[in-house]
Amino acid sequence: MARATIQHFRDKKQNGQKLTLVTAYDYTFGRIVDEAGLDGVLVGDSLAMVVQGLDNTLPITMDEMLYHTRLVSRAVEKSMVIGDMPFMSYQVSVEDAVRNAARFVKEAGAQAVKIEGGSEVVPQVAAIVRAEIPVMAHIGLTPQAIYRMGGYKVQGKTEQAGKLLMEDAKRLEDAGAFSIVLEAMPGGLAKQITASLSIATIGIGAGIDCDGQILVLHDVLGLFERFIPKFVKRYANLKGETLNALKQYKDEVEKGIFPSSKESFQ
Ligand code: KIV
């Protein structure tokens, strides 16, 4: 299979085939995600929380995002690599946004960038697309706006809030975004947005009717325990398996079982 492109995203939507995405932050997991055949791998700013151990995504820097995107790009051959634009890398000016988006492509090997926000980031999205860089938009619960939203809360619950999200989605599509993440919103609203757009919607906590789904890798694998949102499904318990492996290793070293002659040079 050739690398997933924005045309691949469009075709899958048109053919009613679901898109599958997950985050990754390093070479080892980048390779596994690629081998699993997912359409996209997002180097999400969620790495601030699940890799760096920070309380939210706001402190992570462009240089840190570029570093992790490079590690993932080195591994991934088939999935689309999407670099997540961190807080304050695009909000201040359109020029900042284009320069920083270009860094993901030129310095880190990404094929697209993701930007959080609604109508307020339309000029940035349009300018980045004009610079030939595909943009994935992101509306609903946008974690870079937690202080305005008052925490990690489901968005679009009232008719008026839902209408605003519908309008944002349309404006982002018109600005040239090739797909849009819908995070933490009622499934009915995500269904309406999905039906009204020609670009693919990628849901996370937005129900079954989106064109695709994305989850944070550490949540899928059961590696992150600090908090588990309602929309997460754990497909493995790697925390448990890792803990057991390390306890067994410790035990065998302490008892003189490892290394045996099999793991030793004669
Ligand atoms: O940073 C991230 O991982 C994200 C996804 C959860 C959509 O934005």
Coordinates of C-alpha atoms and ligand atoms in Angstrom, one line a residue:
M1 CA 0.0 0.0 0.0
A2 CA 1.3 3.5 -0.9
R3 CA 1.3 6.1 1.8
A4 CA -2.2 7.4 2.9
T5 CA -2.8 10.8 1.3
I6 CA -5.5 13.4 1.6
Q7 CA -7.1 11.9 -1.5
H8 CA -7.2 8.5 0.4
F9 CA -9.1 10.3 3.3
R10 CA -11.6 11.8 0.8
D11 CA -12.0 8.4 -1.1
K12 CA -12.6 6.5 2.1
K13 CA -15.3 9.0 3.2
Q14 CA -17.0 8.8 -0.3
N15 CA -16.9 5.0 -0.2
G16 CA -18.3 4.8 3.3
Q17 CA -15.1 3.2 4.7
K18 CA -14.0 4.1 8.2
L19 CA -10.7 5.9 8.7
T20 CA -8.6 4.7 11.6
L21 CA -6.1 6.9 13.4
V22 CA -4.1 6.8 16.7
T23 CA -1.4 8.9 18.2
A24 CA 2.2 7.9 18.5
Y25 CA 5.2 9.7 19.9
D26 CA 8.3 7.7 19.1
Y27 CA 10.0 5.3 16.6
T28 CA 9.1 2.0 18.2
F29 CA 5.4 2.6 18.5
G30 CA 5.4 4.5 15.1
R31 CA 6.6 1.2 13.5
I32 CA 3.9 -0.8 15.2
V33 CA 1.1 1.6 14.2
D34 CA 2.3 1.6 10.6
E35 CA 2.5 -2.2 10.6
A36 CA -1.1 -2.4 11.9
G37 CA -2.2 -0.5 8.8
L38 CA -3.9 2.5 10.4
D39 CA -4.6 5.4 8.0
G40 CA -3.1 8.1 10.1
V41 CA -0.8 8.7 13.0
L42 CA -1.1 11.9 14.9
V43 CA 1.9 13.1 16.9
G44 CA -0.5 14.7 19.3
D45 CA 0.3 17.4 21.8
S46 CA -1.3 14.9 24.2
L47 CA 2.4 13.7 24.6
A48 CA 2.7 16.5 27.1
M49 CA 0.5 14.5 29.4
V50 CA 1.2 10.8 28.5
V51 CA 4.9 11.1 27.8
Q52 CA 6.1 14.2 29.6
G53 CA 3.8 13.8 32.7
L54 CA 2.4 17.4 32.6
D55 CA -1.0 18.3 33.8
N56 CA -2.2 19.6 30.4
T57 CA -1.0 20.2 26.9
L58 CA -0.3 23.9 27.2
P59 CA 3.4 23.9 28.1
I60 CA 4.7 21.8 25.2
T61 CA 6.9 23.6 22.8
M62 CA 7.4 23.6 19.0
D63 CA 10.9 22.1 19.4
E64 CA 9.6 19.3 21.5
M65 CA 6.7 18.5 19.1
L66 CA 9.2 18.6 16.2
Y67 CA 11.5 16.2 18.0
H68 CA 8.8 13.6 18.6
T69 CA 7.4 14.0 15.0
R70 CA 10.8 13.3 13.6
L71 CA 11.0 10.1 15.7
V72 CA 7.7 8.9 14.4
S73 CA 8.4 10.0 10.7
R74 CA 11.5 7.9 10.8
A75 CA 9.4 4.8 11.4
V76 CA 6.2 5.4 9.5
E77 CA 6.0 4.5 5.8
K78 CA 2.3 3.9 5.0
S79 CA 0.2 6.0 7.4
M80 CA -0.1 9.7 7.1
V81 CA 2.0 11.4 9.7
I82 CA 0.2 14.5 11.2
G83 CA 2.0 16.9 13.4
D84 CA -0.1 18.6 16.1
M85 CA 0.5 22.4 16.3
P86 CA 1.1 23.2 20.0
F87 CA -0.4 26.0 22.0
M88 CA 0.8 29.5 20.8
S89 CA 2.4 28.1 17.6
Y90 CA -0.5 29.5 15.5
Q91 CA -2.7 31.7 17.6
V92 CA -0.7 35.0 17.5
S93 CA -0.5 35.4 13.8
V94 CA -1.1 33.8 10.4
E95 CA 2.6 34.2 9.6
D96 CA 3.5 32.2 12.8
A97 CA 1.1 29.6 11.8
V98 CA 2.5 29.1 8.3
R99 CA 6.1 29.1 9.5
N100 CA 5.4 26.6 12.2
A101 CA 3.3 24.3 10.0
A102 CA 6.2 24.3 7.5
R103 CA 8.6 23.3 10.2
F104 CA 6.6 20.1 10.7
V105 CA 7.0 19.3 7.1
K106 CA 10.6 20.5 6.4
E107 CA 12.2 19.5 9.7
A108 CA 10.1 16.6 11.0
G109 CA 8.8 14.8 7.9
A110 CA 5.1 15.2 8.6
Q111 CA 2.6 15.1 5.7
A112 CA 0.0 17.3 7.4
V113 CA -0.6 19.4 10.5
K114 CA -3.5 19.6 13.0
I115 CA -4.9 22.8 14.4
E116 CA -7.3 23.2 17.3
G117 CA -10.1 25.8 17.0
G118 CA -13.1 27.0 15.2
S119 CA -13.8 30.1 13.1
E120 CA -11.1 32.0 14.9
V121 CA -8.4 29.9 13.2
V122 CA -9.9 30.0 9.7
P123 CA -7.4 32.5 8.4
Q124 CA -4.5 30.3 9.7
V125 CA -6.0 27.2 8.1
A126 CA -6.5 28.9 4.7
A127 CA -3.0 30.3 4.7
I128 CA -1.4 27.0 5.6
V129 CA -3.4 25.2 2.9
R130 CA -2.3 27.9 0.4
A131 CA 1.3 27.1 1.4
E132 CA 0.5 23.5 0.2
I133 CA 0.4 21.9 3.7
P134 CA -2.7 19.8 4.4
V135 CA -4.6 20.8 7.5
M136 CA -6.7 18.6 9.9
A137 CA -9.0 20.9 11.9
H138 CA -10.1 20.1 15.4
I139 CA -13.3 21.3 17.1
G140 CA -15.5 20.5 20.1
L141 CA -13.4 19.9 23.2
T142 CA -10.1 21.5 22.3
P143 CA -7.7 20.8 25.1
Q144 CA -5.6 23.9 24.5
A145 CA -8.8 25.9 25.5
I146 CA -9.3 24.2 28.9
Y147 CA -9.1 27.4 30.8
R148 CA -11.8 29.0 28.7
M149 CA -13.9 25.9 28.7
G150 CA -13.5 25.4 32.5
G151 CA -12.0 21.9 32.1
Y152 CA -12.3 18.8 29.9
K153 CA -16.1 19.1 29.3
V154 CA -18.4 17.8 26.6
Q155 CA -19.1 20.6 24.1
G156 CA -22.1 21.4 21.9
K157 CA -24.7 20.2 24.4
T158 CA -27.2 23.1 23.8
E159 CA -28.9 23.8 20.4
Q160 CA -27.1 27.1 20.2
A161 CA -23.6 25.6 21.0
G162 CA -24.3 22.8 18.5
K163 CA -25.2 25.3 15.8
L164 CA -22.0 27.2 16.4
L165 CA -19.9 24.0 16.0
M166 CA -21.8 23.2 12.8
E167 CA -20.9 26.6 11.5
D168 CA -17.3 26.3 12.6
A169 CA -17.0 22.9 10.8
K170 CA -18.4 24.3 7.5
R171 CA -16.0 27.3 7.7
L172 CA -13.0 25.1 8.3
E173 CA -14.0 22.9 5.4
D174 CA -14.4 26.0 3.2
A175 CA -10.9 27.2 4.4
G176 CA -9.5 24.0 2.9
A177 CA -9.1 21.6 5.8
F178 CA -8.9 18.0 4.5
S179 CA -10.5 16.5 7.6
I180 CA -11.7 17.5 11.0
V181 CA -11.4 16.0 14.5
L182 CA -14.7 16.2 16.5
E183 CA -13.8 15.8 20.1
A184 CA -16.2 15.1 23.0
M185 CA -19.6 16.1 21.7
P186 CA -23.0 14.4 21.5
G187 CA -23.2 11.7 18.9
G188 CA -26.2 13.2 17.2
L189 CA -24.4 16.5 16.6
A190 CA -21.3 14.7 15.2
K191 CA -23.6 12.8 12.9
Q192 CA -25.2 16.0 11.6
I193 CA -21.7 17.6 11.1
T194 CA -20.5 14.5 9.3
A195 CA -23.5 14.5 7.0
S196 CA -23.1 18.2 6.2
L197 CA -19.4 18.0 5.2
S198 CA -17.6 16.5 2.2
I199 CA -14.4 16.2 4.2
A200 CA -13.8 13.3 6.7
T201 CA -14.8 13.7 10.3
I202 CA -12.6 11.9 12.8
G203 CA -14.3 11.3 16.1
I204 CA -13.0 11.0 19.6
G205 CA -15.8 10.9 22.1
A206 CA -18.2 11.9 19.3
G207 CA -20.1 8.6 18.7
I208 CA -20.3 6.0 16.0
D209 CA -21.3 8.1 13.0
C210 CA -18.1 10.0 12.3
D211 CA -16.1 9.0 9.2
G212 CA -13.3 7.7 11.3
Q213 CA -12.0 7.4 14.9
I214 CA -8.9 8.5 16.7
L215 CA -7.7 7.6 20.2
V216 CA -4.5 8.3 22.3
L217 CA -2.2 5.4 22.0
H218 CA -1.5 5.1 25.7
D219 CA -5.2 4.9 26.3
V220 CA -5.7 2.2 23.7
L221 CA -2.9 0.1 25.2
G222 CA -3.8 0.6 28.8
L223 CA -0.6 2.5 29.6
F224 CA -2.0 5.7 31.0
E225 CA -4.0 5.6 34.3
R226 CA -4.1 9.2 35.6
F227 CA -7.5 9.6 34.2
I228 CA -9.5 7.6 31.7
P229 CA -12.2 9.5 29.8
K230 CA -15.6 7.9 29.2
F231 CA -14.9 7.6 25.5
V232 CA -11.8 5.5 25.8
K233 CA -11.8 1.8 25.2
R234 CA -8.7 -0.1 26.3
Y235 CA -7.7 -2.8 23.9
A236 CA -4.8 -4.1 26.0
N237 CA -3.4 -3.9 29.5
L238 CA 0.3 -3.0 28.7
K239 CA 0.7 -1.4 32.1
G240 CA -0.1 -4.7 33.8
E241 CA 2.0 -6.8 31.3
T242 CA 5.0 -4.4 31.7
L243 CA 4.7 -4.5 35.5
N244 CA 4.7 -8.3 35.5
A245 CA 7.6 -8.5 33.1
L246 CA 9.7 -6.1 35.2
K247 CA 8.8 -7.9 38.5
Q248 CA 9.8 -11.2 36.9
Y249 CA 13.1 -9.8 35.6
K250 CA 13.9 -8.3 39.1
D251 CA 13.0 -11.6 40.7
E252 CA 15.2 -13.7 38.4
V253 CA 18.2 -11.4 38.7
E254 CA 17.9 -11.4 42.5
K255 CA 17.6 -15.3 42.6
G256 CA 20.5 -15.8 40.1
I257 CA 18.3 -17.3 37.4
F258 CA 19.0 -14.6 34.8
P259 CA 21.3 -14.6 32.9
S260 CA 21.6 -18.3 32.3
S261 CA 24.2 -20.0 30.1
K262 CA 21.7 -19.3 27.2
E263 CA 22.2 -15.6 27.6
S264 CA 26.0 -15.8 28.3
F265 CA 29.1 -15.9 26.1
Q266 CA 31.4 -19.0 26.5
Ligands
KIV1 O1 -3.2 15.6 21.1 C1 -3.9 14.7 20.8 O2 -3.6 13.5 21.0 C2 -5.2 14.9 20.1 C3 -6.1 13.8 19.8 C4 -6.6 13.2 21.0 C5 -7.2 14.2 18.8 O3 -5.4 16.1 19.8

